[in-house]
């Protein structure tokens, strides 16, 4: 069970490492609210519908996907298990989930591409002060058959992560970009990010890569409209797993207004606190095209490597399938606002 992995990983990992992967910013109000916000949405099932055949498929960036789950980009996976990003990528490939590889991957993006064959993958881009390094990543995305560039826009610099400040945990596995520049402390690593990045820069990355751009870390409807105007293909409604600014609103609460603002002109994804297949059904009912799953995949990887990550994804897909049946909405793409209501 997915939740058993969370518990087991907490026992298994060195406390400093566990704090880095599990933790959030400040008092972790947003971290907790990310999960609680999905629980505030209640499902409203329709009865007497033929649900003998169910279809979890969705369309994302114009492509058919067997279900709406993507693996969120997450740094330093080698600190959890030797399978590292190859493990999560193979788990994603085996389950038809799109893998979003982090800019701070501890595996070379070309090795991930080789391991995945023609399975679906995106590359997440941090824009670094060193634009040469950033360009290397864009090139790796293009040459490695990555289908989209997912530019993270909520990280001008790192949030105040107090578990890390207390533990002083330093990752001893160099990431792909650090391989190019040498080992670094967390403060040095965070200082790599370019805090001057603005809307003017975004279009250039699409042009340089020739790939569709998805902006990750949008929480406001007006920013979503600017994203449409900037010509991107999609946005991820996200607060970075509660790791940047504490007390910001959850993805679940930000989603509806963003969906309303973009009016179907681009794809809208959401992440933060998706722990169950029925959370994904709620996201789709509120207008999301797909969802990213973060920490649950990491806990699976930490406990059992690729097999654990795969089990987590399989359970989520299976839970979504049964949710569609019990909700009386056999096709995921037919989910709409009539299937959800706010819990009093
Ligand atoms: C340990 C860890 C590392 C992360 N690293 C990145 C990263 O390198 N790039 C990025 O865009 N988001 C990163 N994120 C944020 C995730 O992509 C995602 O937004 C978030 O974890 C989703 O919330 P969830 O963990 O509650 O599912 C990271 C999250 C965690 C937990």
mmCIF file with all atom_site columns, C-alpha atoms and ligand atoms in Angstrom, residues 20-23 31 34-35 72-75 102-104 124 126 152 154 216 238-241 243 271-275 292-296 298, ligand 1:
data_model
loop_
_atom_site.group_PDB
_atom_site.id
_atom_site.type_symbol
_atom_site.label_atom_id
_atom_site.label_alt_id
_atom_site.label_comp_id
_atom_site.label_asym_id
_atom_site.label_entity_id
_atom_site.label_seq_id
_atom_site.pdbx_PDB_ins_code
_atom_site.Cartn_x
_atom_site.Cartn_y
_atom_site.Cartn_z
_atom_site.occupancy
_atom_site.B_iso_or_equiv
_atom_site.pdbx_formal_charge
_atom_site.auth_seq_id
_atom_site.auth_comp_id
_atom_site.auth_asym_id
_atom_site.auth_atom_id
_atom_site.pdbx_PDB_model_num
ATOM   1  C CA  . UNK A 1 20  ? 14.749 17.024 2.880   1.00 0.00 ? 20  UNK A CA  1
ATOM   2  C CA  . UNK A 1 21  ? 12.353 14.799 0.916   1.00 0.00 ? 21  UNK A CA  1
ATOM   3  C CA  . UNK A 1 22  ? 9.339  14.995 3.241   1.00 0.00 ? 22  UNK A CA  1
ATOM   4  C CA  . UNK A 1 23  ? 9.666  18.559 4.440   1.00 0.00 ? 23  UNK A CA  1
ATOM   5  C CA  . UNK A 1 31  ? 2.554  21.249 3.079   1.00 0.00 ? 31  UNK A CA  1
ATOM   6  C CA  . UNK A 1 34  ? -1.987 20.426 0.116   1.00 0.00 ? 34  UNK A CA  1
ATOM   7  C CA  . UNK A 1 35  ? -3.358 17.089 1.326   1.00 0.00 ? 35  UNK A CA  1
ATOM   8  C CA  . UNK A 1 72  ? 6.566  15.123 -10.759 1.00 0.00 ? 72  UNK A CA  1
ATOM   9  C CA  . UNK A 1 73  ? 10.129 16.358 -11.237 1.00 0.00 ? 73  UNK A CA  1
ATOM   10 C CA  . UNK A 1 74  ? 12.047 15.692 -8.032  1.00 0.00 ? 74  UNK A CA  1
ATOM   11 C CA  . UNK A 1 75  ? 15.719 16.282 -7.325  1.00 0.00 ? 75  UNK A CA  1
ATOM   12 C CA  . UNK A 1 102 ? 14.241 17.206 -12.726 1.00 0.00 ? 102 UNK A CA  1
ATOM   13 C CA  . UNK A 1 103 ? 16.973 19.664 -13.712 1.00 0.00 ? 103 UNK A CA  1
ATOM   14 C CA  . UNK A 1 104 ? 18.625 18.441 -10.511 1.00 0.00 ? 104 UNK A CA  1
ATOM   15 C CA  . UNK A 1 124 ? 11.914 20.137 -16.106 1.00 0.00 ? 124 UNK A CA  1
ATOM   16 C CA  . UNK A 1 126 ? 15.398 25.490 -13.858 1.00 0.00 ? 126 UNK A CA  1
ATOM   17 C CA  . UNK A 1 152 ? 9.626  25.852 -13.078 1.00 0.00 ? 152 UNK A CA  1
ATOM   18 C CA  . UNK A 1 154 ? 8.245  29.411 -8.521  1.00 0.00 ? 154 UNK A CA  1
ATOM   19 C CA  . UNK A 1 216 ? 5.144  24.903 -13.442 1.00 0.00 ? 216 UNK A CA  1
ATOM   20 C CA  . UNK A 1 238 ? 1.511  24.041 -8.046  1.00 0.00 ? 238 UNK A CA  1
ATOM   21 C CA  . UNK A 1 239 ? 3.096  25.420 -4.880  1.00 0.00 ? 239 UNK A CA  1
ATOM   22 C CA  . UNK A 1 240 ? 6.174  23.205 -5.255  1.00 0.00 ? 240 UNK A CA  1
ATOM   23 C CA  . UNK A 1 241 ? 4.930  20.680 -2.737  1.00 0.00 ? 241 UNK A CA  1
ATOM   24 C CA  . UNK A 1 243 ? 8.557  23.809 -0.218  1.00 0.00 ? 243 UNK A CA  1
ATOM   25 C CA  . UNK A 1 271 ? 0.017  18.922 -8.213  1.00 0.00 ? 271 UNK A CA  1
ATOM   26 C CA  . UNK A 1 272 ? 0.465  18.907 -4.456  1.00 0.00 ? 272 UNK A CA  1
ATOM   27 C CA  . UNK A 1 273 ? -1.089 16.407 -2.088  1.00 0.00 ? 273 UNK A CA  1
ATOM   28 C CA  . UNK A 1 274 ? -2.417 13.954 -4.682  1.00 0.00 ? 274 UNK A CA  1
ATOM   29 C CA  . UNK A 1 275 ? -2.268 10.728 -2.681  1.00 0.00 ? 275 UNK A CA  1
ATOM   30 C CA  . UNK A 1 292 ? 1.573  15.234 -11.118 1.00 0.00 ? 292 UNK A CA  1
ATOM   31 C CA  . UNK A 1 293 ? 2.411  12.942 -8.231  1.00 0.00 ? 293 UNK A CA  1
ATOM   32 C CA  . UNK A 1 294 ? 5.430  13.734 -6.081  1.00 0.00 ? 294 UNK A CA  1
ATOM   33 C CA  . UNK A 1 295 ? 6.372  12.255 -2.741  1.00 0.00 ? 295 UNK A CA  1
ATOM   34 C CA  . UNK A 1 296 ? 4.385  8.978  -2.934  1.00 0.00 ? 296 UNK A CA  1
ATOM   35 C CA  . UNK A 1 298 ? 9.712  8.815  -3.827  1.00 0.00 ? 298 UNK A CA  1
HETATM 36 C C1  . LIG B 2 .   ? 12.230 16.112 -2.636  1.00 0.00 ? 1   LIG B C1  1
HETATM 37 C C2  . LIG B 2 .   ? 11.574 16.982 -3.662  1.00 0.00 ? 1   LIG B C2  1
HETATM 38 C C3  . LIG B 2 .   ? 12.343 17.527 -4.683  1.00 0.00 ? 1   LIG B C3  1
HETATM 39 C C4  . LIG B 2 .   ? 11.745 18.325 -5.638  1.00 0.00 ? 1   LIG B C4  1
HETATM 40 N N1  . LIG B 2 .   ? 12.506 18.783 -6.680  1.00 0.00 ? 1   LIG B N1  1
HETATM 41 C C5  . LIG B 2 .   ? 11.921 19.523 -7.655  1.00 0.00 ? 1   LIG B C5  1
HETATM 42 C C6  . LIG B 2 .   ? 12.663 19.922 -8.790  1.00 0.00 ? 1   LIG B C6  1
HETATM 43 O O1  . LIG B 2 .   ? 13.842 19.614 -8.931  1.00 0.00 ? 1   LIG B O1  1
HETATM 44 N N2  . LIG B 2 .   ? 12.019 20.680 -9.728  1.00 0.00 ? 1   LIG B N2  1
HETATM 45 C C7  . LIG B 2 .   ? 10.697 21.042 -9.602  1.00 0.00 ? 1   LIG B C7  1
HETATM 46 O O2  . LIG B 2 .   ? 10.164 21.722 -10.474 1.00 0.00 ? 1   LIG B O2  1
HETATM 47 N N3  . LIG B 2 .   ? 9.966  20.629 -8.546  1.00 0.00 ? 1   LIG B N3  1
HETATM 48 C C8  . LIG B 2 .   ? 10.541 19.887 -7.577  1.00 0.00 ? 1   LIG B C8  1
HETATM 49 N N4  . LIG B 2 .   ? 9.778  19.440 -6.526  1.00 0.00 ? 1   LIG B N4  1
HETATM 50 C C9  . LIG B 2 .   ? 8.321  19.730 -6.492  1.00 0.00 ? 1   LIG B C9  1
HETATM 51 C C10 . LIG B 2 .   ? 7.526  18.617 -7.186  1.00 0.00 ? 1   LIG B C10 1
HETATM 52 O O3  . LIG B 2 .   ? 7.766  18.597 -8.565  1.00 0.00 ? 1   LIG B O3  1
HETATM 53 C C11 . LIG B 2 .   ? 5.998  18.757 -6.992  1.00 0.00 ? 1   LIG B C11 1
HETATM 54 O O4  . LIG B 2 .   ? 5.597  20.053 -7.352  1.00 0.00 ? 1   LIG B O4  1
HETATM 55 C C12 . LIG B 2 .   ? 5.521  18.456 -5.573  1.00 0.00 ? 1   LIG B C12 1
HETATM 56 O O5  . LIG B 2 .   ? 6.365  17.570 -4.898  1.00 0.00 ? 1   LIG B O5  1
HETATM 57 C C13 . LIG B 2 .   ? 4.118  17.871 -5.633  1.00 0.00 ? 1   LIG B C13 1
HETATM 58 O O6  . LIG B 2 .   ? 3.603  17.684 -4.369  1.00 0.00 ? 1   LIG B O6  1
HETATM 59 P P1  . LIG B 2 .   ? 3.490  16.240 -3.635  1.00 0.00 ? 1   LIG B P1  1
HETATM 60 O O7  . LIG B 2 .   ? 4.892  15.848 -3.274  1.00 0.00 ? 1   LIG B O7  1
HETATM 61 O O8  . LIG B 2 .   ? 2.640  16.572 -2.461  1.00 0.00 ? 1   LIG B O8  1
HETATM 62 O O9  . LIG B 2 .   ? 2.831  15.261 -4.587  1.00 0.00 ? 1   LIG B O9  1
HETATM 63 C C14 . LIG B 2 .   ? 10.357 18.620 -5.561  1.00 0.00 ? 1   LIG B C14 1
HETATM 64 C C15 . LIG B 2 .   ? 9.597  18.054 -4.535  1.00 0.00 ? 1   LIG B C15 1
HETATM 65 C C16 . LIG B 2 .   ? 10.180 17.242 -3.595  1.00 0.00 ? 1   LIG B C16 1
HETATM 66 C C17 . LIG B 2 .   ? 9.323  16.629 -2.521  1.00 0.00 ? 1   LIG B C17 1
#
